[in-house]
PDB file of C-alpha atoms and ligand atoms in Angstrom:
ATOM      1  CA  MET A   1      10.169 -13.656 -14.691  1.00  0.00           C
ATOM      2  CA  ASN A   2       9.773 -11.103 -11.923  1.00  0.00           C
ATOM      3  CA  LYS A   3       7.842  -7.951 -12.598  1.00  0.00           C
ATOM      4  CA  GLN A   4      10.109  -5.077 -13.587  1.00  0.00           C
ATOM      5  CA  PHE A   5       9.623  -1.806 -11.758  1.00  0.00           C
ATOM      6  CA  ALA A   6      10.965   1.675 -12.332  1.00  0.00           C
ATOM      7  CA  VAL A   7      10.783   4.200  -9.509  1.00  0.00           C
ATOM      8  CA  ILE A   8      11.267   7.849 -10.427  1.00  0.00           C
ATOM      9  CA  GLY A   9      12.329  10.074  -7.528  1.00  0.00           C
ATOM     10  CA  LEU A  10      14.314   8.789  -4.573  1.00  0.00           C
ATOM     11  CA  GLY A  11      12.828  10.964  -1.831  1.00  0.00           C
ATOM     12  CA  GLN A  12      11.430   9.273   1.287  1.00  0.00           C
ATOM     13  CA  LEU A  13       8.564   7.629  -0.571  1.00  0.00           C
ATOM     14  CA  GLY A  14      10.485   6.541  -3.682  1.00  0.00           C
ATOM     15  CA  SER A  15      13.421   5.184  -1.705  1.00  0.00           C
ATOM     16  CA  SER A  16      11.254   3.171   0.675  1.00  0.00           C
ATOM     17  CA  ILE A  17       9.257   1.724  -2.237  1.00  0.00           C
ATOM     18  CA  SER A  18      12.511   0.838  -4.043  1.00  0.00           C
ATOM     19  CA  ILE A  19      14.024  -0.843  -0.978  1.00  0.00           C
ATOM     20  CA  GLU A  20      10.907  -2.879  -0.246  1.00  0.00           C
ATOM     21  CA  LEU A  21      10.456  -3.983  -3.874  1.00  0.00           C
ATOM     22  CA  THR A  22      14.103  -5.061  -3.975  1.00  0.00           C
ATOM     23  CA  ASN A  23      13.670  -6.981  -0.697  1.00  0.00           C
ATOM     24  CA  MET A  24      10.728  -8.739  -2.290  1.00  0.00           C
ATOM     25  CA  GLY A  25      12.953  -9.893  -5.142  1.00  0.00           C
ATOM     26  CA  CYS A  26      11.722  -7.481  -7.819  1.00  0.00           C
ATOM     27  CA  GLU A  27      13.955  -5.836 -10.387  1.00  0.00           C
ATOM     28  CA  VAL A  28      14.047  -2.105  -9.729  1.00  0.00           C
ATOM     29  CA  LEU A  29      15.380   0.703 -11.884  1.00  0.00           C
ATOM     30  CA  ALA A  30      15.615   3.830  -9.705  1.00  0.00           C
ATOM     31  CA  ILE A  31      15.878   7.215 -11.374  1.00  0.00           C
ATOM     32  CA  ASP A  32      16.675  10.565  -9.758  1.00  0.00           C
ATOM     33  CA  ILE A  33      17.956  13.873 -11.054  1.00  0.00           C
ATOM     34  CA  ASP A  34      20.154  14.201  -7.957  1.00  0.00           C
ATOM     35  CA  LEU A  35      23.427  12.274  -8.264  1.00  0.00           C
ATOM     36  CA  ASP A  36      23.873  12.011  -4.467  1.00  0.00           C
ATOM     37  CA  LYS A  37      20.557  10.201  -4.165  1.00  0.00           C
ATOM     38  CA  VAL A  38      21.499   7.894  -7.051  1.00  0.00           C
ATOM     39  CA  ASN A  39      24.821   7.049  -5.389  1.00  0.00           C
ATOM     40  CA  ASP A  40      23.053   6.358  -2.067  1.00  0.00           C
ATOM     41  CA  TYR A  41      20.914   3.657  -3.693  1.00  0.00           C
ATOM     42  CA  ALA A  42      23.333   2.335  -6.326  1.00  0.00           C
ATOM     43  CA  ASP A  43      24.144  -0.738  -4.234  1.00  0.00           C
ATOM     44  CA  VAL A  44      20.578  -1.261  -3.067  1.00  0.00           C
ATOM     45  CA  VAL A  45      18.494  -1.522  -6.230  1.00  0.00           C
ATOM     46  CA  THR A  46      19.117  -3.413  -9.479  1.00  0.00           C
ATOM     47  CA  GLN A  47      20.124  -0.217 -11.278  1.00  0.00           C
ATOM     48  CA  ALA A  48      20.197   3.424 -10.185  1.00  0.00           C
ATOM     49  CA  VAL A  49      20.499   6.117 -12.836  1.00  0.00           C
ATOM     50  CA  GLN A  50      20.874   9.856 -12.711  1.00  0.00           C
ATOM     51  CA  ALA A  51      18.419  11.328 -15.195  1.00  0.00           C
ATOM     52  CA  ASP A  52      15.828  14.031 -15.626  1.00  0.00           C
ATOM     53  CA  SER A  53      12.560  12.184 -16.108  1.00  0.00           C
ATOM     54  CA  THR A  54      11.030  15.167 -17.904  1.00  0.00           C
ATOM     55  CA  ASP A  55      13.426  14.539 -20.803  1.00  0.00           C
ATOM     56  CA  GLU A  56      11.617  12.258 -23.227  1.00  0.00           C
ATOM     57  CA  LYS A  57      14.775  11.135 -25.040  1.00  0.00           C
ATOM     58  CA  VAL A  58      16.403  10.088 -21.776  1.00  0.00           C
ATOM     59  CA  LEU A  59      13.333   8.146 -20.673  1.00  0.00           C
ATOM     60  CA  LEU A  60      13.113   6.300 -23.973  1.00  0.00           C
ATOM     61  CA  ALA A  61      16.859   5.586 -23.955  1.00  0.00           C
ATOM     62  CA  LEU A  62      16.394   3.955 -20.526  1.00  0.00           C
ATOM     63  CA  GLY A  63      13.867   1.642 -22.167  1.00  0.00           C
ATOM     64  CA  ILE A  64      11.092   2.885 -19.894  1.00  0.00           C
ATOM     65  CA  ARG A  65       8.416   1.401 -22.135  1.00  0.00           C
ATOM     66  CA  ASN A  66       9.689  -2.093 -21.277  1.00  0.00           C
ATOM     67  CA  PHE A  67       8.890  -1.729 -17.591  1.00  0.00           C
ATOM     68  CA  ASP A  68       5.684  -3.323 -16.326  1.00  0.00           C
ATOM     69  CA  HIS A  69       5.090  -0.759 -13.652  1.00  0.00           C
ATOM     70  CA  VAL A  70       6.451   2.745 -13.171  1.00  0.00           C
ATOM     71  CA  ILE A  71       6.011   4.733  -9.959  1.00  0.00           C
ATOM     72  CA  VAL A  72       6.432   8.513 -10.082  1.00  0.00           C
ATOM     73  CA  ALA A  73       7.484   9.513  -6.576  1.00  0.00           C
ATOM     74  CA  ILE A  74       8.166  13.174  -7.301  1.00  0.00           C
ATOM     75  CA  GLY A  75       6.064  15.375  -5.052  1.00  0.00           C
ATOM     76  CA  ARG A  76       7.144  18.954  -4.580  1.00  0.00           C
ATOM     77  CA  ASN A  77       8.075  19.604  -8.194  1.00  0.00           C
ATOM     78  CA  ILE A  78       4.526  19.279  -9.479  1.00  0.00           C
ATOM     79  CA  GLN A  79       5.489  20.321 -12.997  1.00  0.00           C
ATOM     80  CA  ALA A  80       8.110  17.558 -13.223  1.00  0.00           C
ATOM     81  CA  SER A  81       5.646  15.017 -11.832  1.00  0.00           C
ATOM     82  CA  ILE A  82       2.984  15.957 -14.388  1.00  0.00           C
ATOM     83  CA  LEU A  83       5.354  16.025 -17.350  1.00  0.00           C
ATOM     84  CA  THR A  84       6.905  12.699 -16.344  1.00  0.00           C
ATOM     85  CA  THR A  85       3.480  11.057 -16.038  1.00  0.00           C
ATOM     86  CA  LEU A  86       2.480  12.403 -19.442  1.00  0.00           C
ATOM     87  CA  LEU A  87       5.666  11.064 -21.057  1.00  0.00           C
ATOM     88  CA  LEU A  88       5.188   7.655 -19.452  1.00  0.00           C
ATOM     89  CA  LYS A  89       1.626   7.523 -20.729  1.00  0.00           C
ATOM     90  CA  GLU A  90       2.760   8.507 -24.221  1.00  0.00           C
ATOM     91  CA  ALA A  91       5.491   5.874 -24.123  1.00  0.00           C
ATOM     92  CA  GLY A  92       2.771   3.277 -23.479  1.00  0.00           C
ATOM     93  CA  VAL A  93       3.718   2.198 -19.959  1.00  0.00           C
ATOM     94  CA  LYS A  94       0.938  -0.143 -18.809  1.00  0.00           C
ATOM     95  CA  GLU A  95       0.805   0.665 -15.109  1.00  0.00           C
ATOM     96  CA  ILE A  96       1.636   4.135 -13.860  1.00  0.00           C
ATOM     97  CA  TRP A  97       1.303   5.111 -10.203  1.00  0.00           C
ATOM     98  CA  ALA A  98       2.018   8.690  -9.224  1.00  0.00           C
ATOM     99  CA  LYS A  99       2.317  10.595  -5.986  1.00  0.00           C
ATOM    100  CA  ALA A 100       0.125  13.690  -5.660  1.00  0.00           C
ATOM    101  CA  GLN A 101       0.907  16.619  -3.442  1.00  0.00           C
ATOM    102  CA  ASN A 102      -2.623  18.014  -3.240  1.00  0.00           C
ATOM    103  CA  ASP A 103      -6.137  17.694  -4.705  1.00  0.00           C
ATOM    104  CA  TYR A 104      -5.352  19.711  -7.854  1.00  0.00           C
ATOM    105  CA  HIS A 105      -2.256  17.665  -8.528  1.00  0.00           C
ATOM    106  CA  GLU A 106      -4.307  14.484  -8.048  1.00  0.00           C
ATOM    107  CA  LYS A 107      -6.976  15.677 -10.478  1.00  0.00           C
ATOM    108  CA  ILE A 108      -4.433  16.390 -13.207  1.00  0.00           C
ATOM    109  CA  LEU A 109      -2.621  13.065 -12.728  1.00  0.00           C
ATOM    110  CA  LYS A 110      -5.961  11.246 -13.012  1.00  0.00           C
ATOM    111  CA  LYS A 111      -6.819  13.147 -16.193  1.00  0.00           C
ATOM    112  CA  LEU A 112      -3.458  12.162 -17.667  1.00  0.00           C
ATOM    113  CA  GLY A 113      -4.367   8.530 -17.031  1.00  0.00           C
ATOM    114  CA  ALA A 114      -2.304   7.585 -13.981  1.00  0.00           C
ATOM    115  CA  ASP A 115      -3.612   4.207 -12.789  1.00  0.00           C
ATOM    116  CA  LYS A 116      -3.251   4.936  -9.105  1.00  0.00           C
ATOM    117  CA  ILE A 117      -2.702   8.141  -7.216  1.00  0.00           C
ATOM    118  CA  ILE A 118      -0.626   7.903  -4.069  1.00  0.00           C
ATOM    119  CA  ARG A 119      -1.400  10.393  -1.290  1.00  0.00           C
ATOM    120  CA  PRO A 120       0.888   9.176   1.511  1.00  0.00           C
ATOM    121  CA  GLU A 121      -0.099  11.751   4.118  1.00  0.00           C
ATOM    122  CA  VAL A 122      -3.825  11.294   3.484  1.00  0.00           C
ATOM    123  CA  GLU A 123      -3.576   7.487   3.515  1.00  0.00           C
ATOM    124  CA  ILE A 124      -1.420   7.378   6.643  1.00  0.00           C
ATOM    125  CA  GLY A 125      -3.598   9.991   8.369  1.00  0.00           C
ATOM    126  CA  PHE A 126      -6.685   7.875   7.724  1.00  0.00           C
ATOM    127  CA  ARG A 127      -5.083   4.738   9.116  1.00  0.00           C
ATOM    128  CA  ILE A 128      -3.633   6.497  12.136  1.00  0.00           C
ATOM    129  CA  ALA A 129      -7.003   8.049  13.018  1.00  0.00           C
ATOM    130  CA  HIS A 130      -8.618   4.598  12.914  1.00  0.00           C
ATOM    131  CA  LEU A 131      -5.795   2.963  14.854  1.00  0.00           C
ATOM    132  CA  ALA A 132      -5.842   5.747  17.436  1.00  0.00           C
ATOM    133  CA  THR A 133      -9.557   5.439  18.131  1.00  0.00           C
ATOM    134  CA  ALA A 134      -9.715   1.660  18.028  1.00  0.00           C
ATOM    135  CA  ASN A 135      -7.180   0.550  20.560  1.00  0.00           C
ATOM    136  CA  LYS A 136      -7.593  -3.186  20.014  1.00  0.00           C
ATOM    137  CA  ILE A 137      -7.050  -2.936  16.267  1.00  0.00           C
ATOM    138  CA  LEU A 138      -3.509  -3.674  15.074  1.00  0.00           C
ATOM    139  CA  ASP A 139      -4.038  -2.719  11.458  1.00  0.00           C
ATOM    140  CA  TYR A 140      -6.741  -1.340   9.259  1.00  0.00           C
ATOM    141  CA  ILE A 141      -7.072  -1.623   5.489  1.00  0.00           C
ATOM    142  CA  GLU A 142      -9.845   0.237   3.728  1.00  0.00           C
ATOM    143  CA  LEU A 143     -11.107  -1.794   0.741  1.00  0.00           C
ATOM    144  CA  SER A 144     -13.837   0.603  -0.367  1.00  0.00           C
ATOM    145  CA  LYS A 145     -16.008   3.331   1.093  1.00  0.00           C
ATOM    146  CA  ASP A 146     -17.987   0.717   3.037  1.00  0.00           C
ATOM    147  CA  TYR A 147     -15.736  -2.327   3.461  1.00  0.00           C
ATOM    148  CA  SER A 148     -12.500  -2.838   5.365  1.00  0.00           C
ATOM    149  CA  ILE A 149     -10.225  -5.508   6.753  1.00  0.00           C
ATOM    150  CA  ILE A 150      -9.022  -5.265  10.343  1.00  0.00           C
ATOM    151  CA  GLU A 151      -6.390  -7.146  12.277  1.00  0.00           C
ATOM    152  CA  ILE A 152      -7.364  -7.582  15.876  1.00  0.00           C
ATOM    153  CA  GLU A 153      -5.655  -9.470  18.681  1.00  0.00           C
ATOM    154  CA  VAL A 154      -7.837 -11.881  20.641  1.00  0.00           C
ATOM    155  CA  THR A 155      -8.563 -10.896  24.214  1.00  0.00           C
ATOM    156  CA  ASP A 156      -8.990 -13.157  27.263  1.00  0.00           C
ATOM    157  CA  ARG A 157     -12.728 -13.329  26.569  1.00  0.00           C
ATOM    158  CA  LEU A 158     -12.143 -15.239  23.332  1.00  0.00           C
ATOM    159  CA  ILE A 159      -9.274 -17.505  24.351  1.00  0.00           C
ATOM    160  CA  GLY A 160     -10.304 -21.165  24.272  1.00  0.00           C
ATOM    161  CA  LYS A 161     -13.301 -20.452  22.051  1.00  0.00           C
ATOM    162  CA  SER A 162     -13.583 -21.240  18.347  1.00  0.00           C
ATOM    163  CA  ILE A 163     -14.684 -18.867  15.581  1.00  0.00           C
ATOM    164  CA  MET A 164     -17.765 -21.055  15.178  1.00  0.00           C
ATOM    165  CA  GLU A 165     -18.678 -20.584  18.828  1.00  0.00           C
ATOM    166  CA  ILE A 166     -18.213 -16.839  18.649  1.00  0.00           C
ATOM    167  CA  ASP A 167     -20.208 -16.847  15.388  1.00  0.00           C
ATOM    168  CA  VAL A 168     -18.839 -13.538  14.173  1.00  0.00           C
ATOM    169  CA  ARG A 169     -20.867 -13.796  10.959  1.00  0.00           C
ATOM    170  CA  ALA A 170     -24.263 -14.200  12.592  1.00  0.00           C
ATOM    171  CA  ASN A 171     -23.629 -11.860  15.504  1.00  0.00           C
ATOM    172  CA  TYR A 172     -21.701  -9.094  13.813  1.00  0.00           C
ATOM    173  CA  GLY A 173     -22.162  -9.564  10.043  1.00  0.00           C
ATOM    174  CA  CYS A 174     -18.427  -9.852   9.352  1.00  0.00           C
ATOM    175  CA  ASN A 175     -16.168 -12.761   8.399  1.00  0.00           C
ATOM    176  CA  VAL A 176     -12.922 -14.023   9.884  1.00  0.00           C
ATOM    177  CA  ILE A 177     -10.758 -14.749   6.832  1.00  0.00           C
ATOM    178  CA  ALA A 178      -7.549 -15.853   8.553  1.00  0.00           C
ATOM    179  CA  ILE A 179      -5.832 -16.236  11.890  1.00  0.00           C
ATOM    180  CA  ARG A 180      -2.255 -15.156  12.401  1.00  0.00           C
ATOM    181  CA  ARG A 181      -0.575 -17.487  14.883  1.00  0.00           C
ATOM    182  CA  ASP A 182       3.143 -17.726  15.711  1.00  0.00           C
ATOM    183  CA  ARG A 183       4.356 -16.105  12.496  1.00  0.00           C
ATOM    184  CA  SER A 184       2.164 -18.217  10.236  1.00  0.00           C
ATOM    185  CA  VAL A 185      -1.243 -17.492   8.777  1.00  0.00           C
ATOM    186  CA  VAL A 186      -3.974 -20.106   9.058  1.00  0.00           C
ATOM    187  CA  VAL A 187      -6.657 -19.856   6.382  1.00  0.00           C
ATOM    188  CA  ARG A 188      -8.118 -23.346   6.230  1.00  0.00           C
ATOM    189  CA  ASN A 189     -10.559 -24.879   8.691  1.00  0.00           C
ATOM    190  CA  ILE A 190     -10.305 -21.893  10.961  1.00  0.00           C
ATOM    191  CA  GLY A 191     -13.877 -22.325  12.217  1.00  0.00           C
ATOM    192  CA  GLU A 192     -12.991 -25.050  14.694  1.00  0.00           C
ATOM    193  CA  LEU A 193      -9.608 -23.782  15.813  1.00  0.00           C
ATOM    194  CA  LYS A 194      -9.551 -22.904  19.524  1.00  0.00           C
ATOM    195  CA  LEU A 195      -8.159 -19.413  19.916  1.00  0.00           C
ATOM    196  CA  LYS A 196      -4.937 -18.954  21.854  1.00  0.00           C
ATOM    197  CA  HIS A 197      -3.291 -16.010  23.554  1.00  0.00           C
ATOM    198  CA  GLY A 198      -1.460 -13.925  20.910  1.00  0.00           C
ATOM    199  CA  ASP A 199      -3.684 -15.007  18.000  1.00  0.00           C
ATOM    200  CA  VAL A 200      -4.593 -12.222  15.594  1.00  0.00           C
ATOM    201  CA  LEU A 201      -7.883 -12.334  13.682  1.00  0.00           C
ATOM    202  CA  LEU A 202      -8.114 -10.921  10.155  1.00  0.00           C
ATOM    203  CA  ILE A 203     -11.707  -9.881   9.679  1.00  0.00           C
ATOM    204  CA  ILE A 204     -13.467  -8.476   6.636  1.00  0.00           C
ATOM    205  CA  GLY A 205     -16.744  -6.618   6.768  1.00  0.00           C
ATOM    206  CA  LYS A 206     -18.624  -3.363   6.649  1.00  0.00           C
ATOM    207  CA  SER A 207     -16.825  -0.724   8.655  1.00  0.00           C
ATOM    208  CA  GLU A 208     -19.793  -0.250  10.998  1.00  0.00           C
ATOM    209  CA  ASP A 209     -20.018  -4.018  11.671  1.00  0.00           C
ATOM    210  CA  LEU A 210     -16.293  -4.230  12.313  1.00  0.00           C
ATOM    211  CA  GLU A 211     -16.580  -1.343  14.740  1.00  0.00           C
ATOM    212  CA  ARG A 212     -19.405  -3.143  16.562  1.00  0.00           C
ATOM    213  CA  PHE A 213     -17.298  -6.319  16.777  1.00  0.00           C
ATOM    214  CA  GLU A 214     -14.345  -4.331  18.091  1.00  0.00           C
ATOM    215  CA  LYS A 215     -16.506  -2.663  20.768  1.00  0.00           C
ATOM    216  CA  GLN A 216     -18.611  -5.646  21.856  1.00  0.00           C
ATOM    217  CA  GLY A 217     -17.076  -8.827  20.466  1.00  0.00           C
ATOM    218  CA  VAL A 218     -13.539  -8.920  21.787  1.00  0.00           C
TER     219      VAL A 218
HETATM  220  P1  ATP B   1       9.357  12.672  -0.303  1.00  0.00           P
HETATM  221  O1  ATP B   1       8.315  13.288   0.599  1.00  0.00           O
HETATM  222  O2  ATP B   1       9.019  11.307  -0.784  1.00  0.00           O
HETATM  223  O3  ATP B   1      10.766  12.769   0.241  1.00  0.00           O
HETATM  224  P2  ATP B   1       8.865  14.959  -1.984  1.00  0.00           P
HETATM  225  O4  ATP B   1       7.392  14.956  -2.104  1.00  0.00           O
HETATM  226  O5  ATP B   1       9.476  15.955  -1.059  1.00  0.00           O
HETATM  227  O6  ATP B   1       9.386  13.514  -1.652  1.00  0.00           O
HETATM  228  P3  ATP B   1      10.607  15.804  -3.979  1.00  0.00           P
HETATM  229  O7  ATP B   1      11.659  16.025  -2.962  1.00  0.00           O
HETATM  230  O8  ATP B   1      10.114  16.943  -4.750  1.00  0.00           O
HETATM  231  O9  ATP B   1       9.369  15.069  -3.422  1.00  0.00           O
HETATM  232  O10 ATP B   1      11.104  14.717  -5.024  1.00  0.00           O
HETATM  233  C1  ATP B   1      11.490  13.443  -4.656  1.00  0.00           C
HETATM  234  C2  ATP B   1      12.714  13.069  -5.470  1.00  0.00           C
HETATM  235  O11 ATP B   1      12.442  13.264  -6.863  1.00  0.00           O
HETATM  236  C3  ATP B   1      13.932  13.917  -5.133  1.00  0.00           C
HETATM  237  O12 ATP B   1      14.990  13.056  -4.756  1.00  0.00           O
HETATM  238  C4  ATP B   1      14.222  14.662  -6.404  1.00  0.00           C
HETATM  239  O13 ATP B   1      15.625  14.807  -6.643  1.00  0.00           O
HETATM  240  C5  ATP B   1      13.588  13.777  -7.483  1.00  0.00           C
HETATM  241  N1  ATP B   1      13.222  14.520  -8.689  1.00  0.00           N
HETATM  242  C6  ATP B   1      12.608  15.723  -8.748  1.00  0.00           C
HETATM  243  N2  ATP B   1      12.461  16.108 -10.028  1.00  0.00           N
HETATM  244  C7  ATP B   1      12.973  15.107 -10.802  1.00  0.00           C
HETATM  245  C8  ATP B   1      13.133  14.902 -12.217  1.00  0.00           C
HETATM  246  N3  ATP B   1      12.701  15.790 -13.098  1.00  0.00           N
HETATM  247  N4  ATP B   1      13.708  13.769 -12.640  1.00  0.00           N
HETATM  248  C9  ATP B   1      14.140  12.833 -11.750  1.00  0.00           C
HETATM  249  N5  ATP B   1      14.041  12.976 -10.425  1.00  0.00           N
HETATM  250  C10 ATP B   1      13.471  14.094  -9.938  1.00  0.00           C
END
């Protein structure tokens, strides 16, 4: 059975999460206090309900404890976000992700036991700064403080060569984990594959090594 999600708050973040989850085939219960928002998404998600998520009785009546994963996408109304997270925790929801508006909000949500804090502006700002300074990099995913994955398009210098010939591991200390080619992703026997125009390398490594590869390797 597909994982069941509930998304509370249909602002920009909550609505885009709900749409994408639905597109991926997940069951989504969307909750918002604003009836207009609920009507806008009634035909999009599995079920859209108008409710105040700070009302414990309402949450329990919606069977919130049966959902595998609940995302609190309320930002501006910090009080409602905090109270909702607390009620979800008390109801025993296993996985709670919550959007934080600022550092204080984040600290409180963590203390209440939210499993992941979402800071859209901070996360997007980080990625944009990296994308803006590294013009060959198509995407950037930070795995930890030290490690990241980058997507980088091969340049003329690499076309016709194989990963083994370039020897990214020995020369730059990072690993090519996959090659995106013509809409598919190649993960097996990539070492011998001759690179073609348009190929995209997915590389994992320490951020400083990836930066060196981006500056000198492609
Ligand atoms: P975004 O940037 O994602 O648009 P935001 O940070 O501006 O969102 P808000 O506008 O405060 O966040 O809230 C997002 C949604 O949450 C709104 O559609 C709002 O109606 C809904 N919401 C706020 N309080 C509650 C509540 N107590 N119960 C249910 N929904 C709520």
